[in-house]
Coordinates of C-alpha atoms in Angstrom, one line a residue:
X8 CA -76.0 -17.4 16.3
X9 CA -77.2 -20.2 18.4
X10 CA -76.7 -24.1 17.2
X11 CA -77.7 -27.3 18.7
X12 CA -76.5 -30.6 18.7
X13 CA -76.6 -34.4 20.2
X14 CA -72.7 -34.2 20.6
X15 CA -71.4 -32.2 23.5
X16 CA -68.1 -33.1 22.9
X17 CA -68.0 -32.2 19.7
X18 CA -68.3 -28.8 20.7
X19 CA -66.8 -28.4 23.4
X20 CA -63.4 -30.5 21.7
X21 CA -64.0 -27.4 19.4
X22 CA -63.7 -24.9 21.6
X23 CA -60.8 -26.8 23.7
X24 CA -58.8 -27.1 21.0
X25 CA -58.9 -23.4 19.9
X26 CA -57.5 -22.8 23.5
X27 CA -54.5 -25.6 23.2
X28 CA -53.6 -23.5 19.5
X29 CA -53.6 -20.1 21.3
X30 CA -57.0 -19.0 19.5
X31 CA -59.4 -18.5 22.5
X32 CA -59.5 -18.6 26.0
X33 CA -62.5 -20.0 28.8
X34 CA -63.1 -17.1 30.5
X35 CA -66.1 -18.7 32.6
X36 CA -67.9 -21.1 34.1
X37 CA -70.9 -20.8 35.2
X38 CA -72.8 -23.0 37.7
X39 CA -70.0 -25.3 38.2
X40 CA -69.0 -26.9 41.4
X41 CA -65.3 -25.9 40.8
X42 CA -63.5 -22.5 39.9
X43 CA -62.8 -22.2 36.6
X44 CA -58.9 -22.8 37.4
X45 CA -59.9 -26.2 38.6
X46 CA -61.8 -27.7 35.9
X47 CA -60.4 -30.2 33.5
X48 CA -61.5 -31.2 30.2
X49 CA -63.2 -34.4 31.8
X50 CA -64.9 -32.6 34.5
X51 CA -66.1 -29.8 32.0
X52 CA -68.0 -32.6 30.1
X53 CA -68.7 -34.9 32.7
X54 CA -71.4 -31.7 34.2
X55 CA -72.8 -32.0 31.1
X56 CA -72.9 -35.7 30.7
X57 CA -74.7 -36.2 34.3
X58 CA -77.6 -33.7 33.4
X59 CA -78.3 -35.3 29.9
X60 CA -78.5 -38.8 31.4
X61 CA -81.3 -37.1 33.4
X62 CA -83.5 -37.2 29.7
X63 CA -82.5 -39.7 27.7
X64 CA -85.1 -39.3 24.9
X65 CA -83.8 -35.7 24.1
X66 CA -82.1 -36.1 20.3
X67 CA -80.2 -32.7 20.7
X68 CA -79.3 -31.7 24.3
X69 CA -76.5 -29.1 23.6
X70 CA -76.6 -26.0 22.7
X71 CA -73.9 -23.3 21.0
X72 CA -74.2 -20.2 21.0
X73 CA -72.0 -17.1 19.4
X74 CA -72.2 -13.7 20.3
X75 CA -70.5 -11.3 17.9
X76 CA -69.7 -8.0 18.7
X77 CA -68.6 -4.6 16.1
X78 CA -65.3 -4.9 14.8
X79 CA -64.7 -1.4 17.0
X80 CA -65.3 -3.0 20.1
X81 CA -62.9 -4.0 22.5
X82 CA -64.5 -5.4 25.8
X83 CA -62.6 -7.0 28.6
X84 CA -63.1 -10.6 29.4
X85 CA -65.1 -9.4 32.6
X86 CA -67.5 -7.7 30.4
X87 CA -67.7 -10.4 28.3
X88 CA -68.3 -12.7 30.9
X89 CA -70.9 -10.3 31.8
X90 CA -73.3 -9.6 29.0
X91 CA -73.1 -13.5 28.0
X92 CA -74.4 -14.2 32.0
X93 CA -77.0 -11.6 31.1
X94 CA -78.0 -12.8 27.6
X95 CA -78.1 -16.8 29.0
X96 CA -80.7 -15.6 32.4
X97 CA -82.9 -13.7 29.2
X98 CA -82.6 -17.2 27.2
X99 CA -83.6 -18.9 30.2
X100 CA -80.4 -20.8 30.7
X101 CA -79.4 -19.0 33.8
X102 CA -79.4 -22.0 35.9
X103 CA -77.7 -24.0 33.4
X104 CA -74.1 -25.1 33.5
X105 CA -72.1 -22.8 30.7
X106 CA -68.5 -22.4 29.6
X107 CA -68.2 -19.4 27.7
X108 CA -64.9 -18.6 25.6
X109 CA -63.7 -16.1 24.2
X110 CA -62.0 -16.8 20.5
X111 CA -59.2 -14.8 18.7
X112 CA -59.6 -16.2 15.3
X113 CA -61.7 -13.4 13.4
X114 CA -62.0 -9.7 12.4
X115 CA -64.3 -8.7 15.3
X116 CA -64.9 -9.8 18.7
X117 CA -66.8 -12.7 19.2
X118 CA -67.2 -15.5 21.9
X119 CA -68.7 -19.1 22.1
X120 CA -71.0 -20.7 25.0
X121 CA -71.6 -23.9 25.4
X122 CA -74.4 -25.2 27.2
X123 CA -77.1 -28.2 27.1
X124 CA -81.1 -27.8 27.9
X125 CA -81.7 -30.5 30.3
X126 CA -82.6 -29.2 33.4
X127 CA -81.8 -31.1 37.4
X128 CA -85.5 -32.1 36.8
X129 CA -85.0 -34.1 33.5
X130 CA -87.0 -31.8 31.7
X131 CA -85.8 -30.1 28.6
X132 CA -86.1 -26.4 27.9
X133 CA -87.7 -26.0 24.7
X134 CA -85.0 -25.1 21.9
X135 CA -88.1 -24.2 18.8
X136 CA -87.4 -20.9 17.3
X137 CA -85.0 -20.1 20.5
X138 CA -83.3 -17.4 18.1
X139 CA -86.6 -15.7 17.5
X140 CA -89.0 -16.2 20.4
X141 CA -86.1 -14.6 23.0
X142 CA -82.6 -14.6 21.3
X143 CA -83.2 -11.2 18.9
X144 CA -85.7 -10.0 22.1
X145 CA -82.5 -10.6 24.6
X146 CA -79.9 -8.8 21.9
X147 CA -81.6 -5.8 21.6
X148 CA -82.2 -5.1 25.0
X149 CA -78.5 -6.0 25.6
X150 CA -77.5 -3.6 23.3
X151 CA -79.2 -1.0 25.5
X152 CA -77.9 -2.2 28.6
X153 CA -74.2 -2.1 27.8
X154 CA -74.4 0.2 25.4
X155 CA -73.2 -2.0 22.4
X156 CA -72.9 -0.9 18.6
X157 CA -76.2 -1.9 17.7
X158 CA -76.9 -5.2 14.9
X159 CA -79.0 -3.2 13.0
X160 CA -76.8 -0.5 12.2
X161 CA -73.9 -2.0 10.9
X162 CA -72.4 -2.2 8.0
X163 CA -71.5 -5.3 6.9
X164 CA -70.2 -6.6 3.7
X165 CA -72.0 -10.4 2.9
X166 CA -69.0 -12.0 1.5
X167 CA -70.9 -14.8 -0.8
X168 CA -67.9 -16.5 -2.0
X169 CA -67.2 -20.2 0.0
X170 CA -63.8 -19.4 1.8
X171 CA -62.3 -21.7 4.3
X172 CA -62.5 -21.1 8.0
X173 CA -59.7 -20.7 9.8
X174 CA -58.1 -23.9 10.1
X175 CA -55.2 -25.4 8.0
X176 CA -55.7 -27.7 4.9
X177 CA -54.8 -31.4 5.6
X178 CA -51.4 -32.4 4.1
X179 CA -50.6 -35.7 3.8
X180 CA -47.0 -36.0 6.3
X181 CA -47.0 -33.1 7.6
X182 CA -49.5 -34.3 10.7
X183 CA -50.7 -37.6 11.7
X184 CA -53.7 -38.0 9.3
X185 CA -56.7 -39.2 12.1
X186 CA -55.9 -36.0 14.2
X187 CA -55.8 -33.7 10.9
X188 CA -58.9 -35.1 9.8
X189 CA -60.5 -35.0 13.3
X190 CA -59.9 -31.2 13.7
X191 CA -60.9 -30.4 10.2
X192 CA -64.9 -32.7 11.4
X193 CA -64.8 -31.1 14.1
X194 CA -65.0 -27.4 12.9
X195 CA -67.0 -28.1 9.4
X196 CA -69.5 -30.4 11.0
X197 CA -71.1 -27.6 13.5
X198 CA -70.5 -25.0 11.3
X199 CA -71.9 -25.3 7.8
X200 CA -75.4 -25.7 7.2
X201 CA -75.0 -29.0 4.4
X202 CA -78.3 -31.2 3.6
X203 CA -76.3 -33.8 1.3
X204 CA -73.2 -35.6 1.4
X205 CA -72.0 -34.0 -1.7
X206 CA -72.6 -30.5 0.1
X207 CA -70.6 -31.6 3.0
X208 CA -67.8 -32.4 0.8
X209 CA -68.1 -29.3 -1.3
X210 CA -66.6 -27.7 2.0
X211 CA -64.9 -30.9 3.4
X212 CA -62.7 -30.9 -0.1
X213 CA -61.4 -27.3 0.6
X214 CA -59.3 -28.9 3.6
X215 CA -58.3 -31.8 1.5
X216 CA -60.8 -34.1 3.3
X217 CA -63.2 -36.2 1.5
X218 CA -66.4 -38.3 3.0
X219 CA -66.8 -41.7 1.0
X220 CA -69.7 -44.1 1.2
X221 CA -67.5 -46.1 -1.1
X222 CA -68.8 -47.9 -4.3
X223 CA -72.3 -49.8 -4.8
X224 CA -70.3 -53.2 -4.6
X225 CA -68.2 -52.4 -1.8
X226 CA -68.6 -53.7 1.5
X227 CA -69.1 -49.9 2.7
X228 CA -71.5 -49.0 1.4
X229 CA -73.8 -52.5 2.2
X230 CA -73.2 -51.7 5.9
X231 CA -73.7 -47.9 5.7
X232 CA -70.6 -47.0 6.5
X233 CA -68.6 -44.0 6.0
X234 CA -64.9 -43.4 5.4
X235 CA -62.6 -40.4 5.5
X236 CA -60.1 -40.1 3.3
X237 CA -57.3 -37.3 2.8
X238 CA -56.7 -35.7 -0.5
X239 CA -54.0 -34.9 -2.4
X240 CA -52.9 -31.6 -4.3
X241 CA -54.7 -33.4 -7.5
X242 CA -58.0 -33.8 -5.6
X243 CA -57.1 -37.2 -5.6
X244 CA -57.1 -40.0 -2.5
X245 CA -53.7 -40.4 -0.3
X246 CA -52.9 -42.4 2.2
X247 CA -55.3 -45.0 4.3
X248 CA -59.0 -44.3 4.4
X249 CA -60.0 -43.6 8.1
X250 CA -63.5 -44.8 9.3
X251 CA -65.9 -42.6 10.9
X252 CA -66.1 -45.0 13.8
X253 CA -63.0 -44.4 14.5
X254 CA -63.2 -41.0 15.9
X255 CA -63.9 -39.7 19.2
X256 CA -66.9 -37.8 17.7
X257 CA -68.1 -40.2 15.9
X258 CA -69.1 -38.4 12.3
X259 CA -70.7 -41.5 11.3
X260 CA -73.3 -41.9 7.9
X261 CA -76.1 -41.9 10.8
X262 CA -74.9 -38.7 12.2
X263 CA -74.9 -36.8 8.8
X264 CA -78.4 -38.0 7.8
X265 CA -79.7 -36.8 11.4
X266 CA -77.3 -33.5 10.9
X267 CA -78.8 -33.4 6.8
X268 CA -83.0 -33.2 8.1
X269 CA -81.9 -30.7 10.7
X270 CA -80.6 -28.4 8.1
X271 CA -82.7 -29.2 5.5
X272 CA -85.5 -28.1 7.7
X273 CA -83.1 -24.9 8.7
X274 CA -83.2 -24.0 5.0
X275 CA -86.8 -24.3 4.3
X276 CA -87.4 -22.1 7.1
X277 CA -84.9 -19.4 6.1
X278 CA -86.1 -19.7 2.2
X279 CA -90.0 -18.9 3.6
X280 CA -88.3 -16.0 5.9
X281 CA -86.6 -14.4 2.6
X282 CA -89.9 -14.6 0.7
X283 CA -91.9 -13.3 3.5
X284 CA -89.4 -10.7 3.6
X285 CA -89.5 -9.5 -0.1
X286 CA -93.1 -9.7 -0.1
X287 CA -93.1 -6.9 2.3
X288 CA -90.6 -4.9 0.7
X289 CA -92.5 -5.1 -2.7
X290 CA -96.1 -5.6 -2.0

């Protein structure tokens, strides 16, 4: 699964904070000056930072990928390591900085890269139908390579029901409310596909977090702005609304209408892929 973005460190706060709760681990990084022992937060993103001030017209210069493996396979972290260096050279992000972790929180084996797609020279590498053009190209050989349970064959069970990912719902008191809020956006944000504000808060609501443009009248909603409030076991508002200024990521009303096209235009695509698809089957 690969995702892109205009807010590196959005994901990798993500992935950073999976490692402070136990729930993965950076097990490399790849064209960095520094070992992976050395490297802090800061100078993770700052090798980021530095390339994308090199193109400053790119909208969405990071990229985040998932590689998901059978549930009966157990690979070491230096296999890992290895069949993500070999998928990013097929991508063509083999000279790219990456961080790639490796995350504990589901039934099978999967693990996260993070990466941008502005090059030393400035130029970008071009992100259109990345997934297609060499993604499924680059899995299938990798398959063959290292000998993996191959996509294809699996059996897997769609599970069409909208369950919470693995984070906890917000409870008012028990944490302090910004930083509850913050790692609830920070998850739901990059990983549901919403083209509304009402979708967003169809999943936002199941962690007790609500996005509010606030009322016609109200000086919210003349300025655009956005507020995030915390719910309580009646659905209903608690505590002190939190603007979306106000965090480090900064999930503002502009953000969602930038993140809303994207996945609006996501969901056309994969609508004329399913038609396409049953076309075939029955024609």
């Amino acid at each position: 699964m690969i995702k892109t973005s205009s807010s590196i460190r959005g994901i990798l706060n993500y992935n950073e904070k999976k490692v402070d709760i136990g729930k993965a681990e950076c097990i490399s990084a790849v064209n960095y000056p520094l070992e992976l022992e050395k490297l802090s937060f800061t100078s993770k993103l700052n090798r980021f930072l530095k390339l994308a001030e090199l193109n400053t017209n790119a909208k969405r210069n990071t990229v985040h990928i998932s590689l998901n493996f059978d549930p009966s396979e157990n690979h070491s972290k230096e296999k890992l390591a290895e069949i993500a260096d070999t998928y990013m050279e097929k991508l063509g992000f083999g000279r790219q900085p990456y961080l790639v972790y490796q995350h504990y929180d589901a039934g099978h084996p999967h693990c996260h890269i993070v990466t941008n797609n502005i090059q030393r020279d400035g130029k970008r590498i071009d992100l259109h139908l990345l997934g297609i053009r060499k993604s499924e190209p680059a899995r299938k050989e990798i398959e063959e390579i290292f000998g993996l349970v191959k996509a294809e064959g699996r059996k897997q069970k769609e599970q069409f029901s909208l369950n919470p990912i693995d984070i906890g719902r917000v409870l008012y008191g028990k944490a302090e409310s910004k930083k509850a809020i913050n790692s609830v956006l920070n998850q739901v944000l990059f990983d549901y596909k919403y083209s509304s504000l009402p979708e967003l808060n169809a999943v936002l609501n199941l962690y007790n977090v609500h996005a509010d443009k606030g009322s016609e009248e109200s000086r919210v909603f003349k300025n655009n702005g956005l507020l995030y409030k915390i719910l309580d076991h009646n659905s209903k508002p608690i505590g002190v609304p939190i603007k979306a200024s106000e965090f480090y990521s900064r999930p503002t009303l502009k953000f969602l209408e930038e993140k809303f096209r994207a996945n609006e235009t996501k969901k056309q695509y994969g609508k004329s892929h399913v038609k396409n698809a049953l076309r075939e089957a029955f024609f």
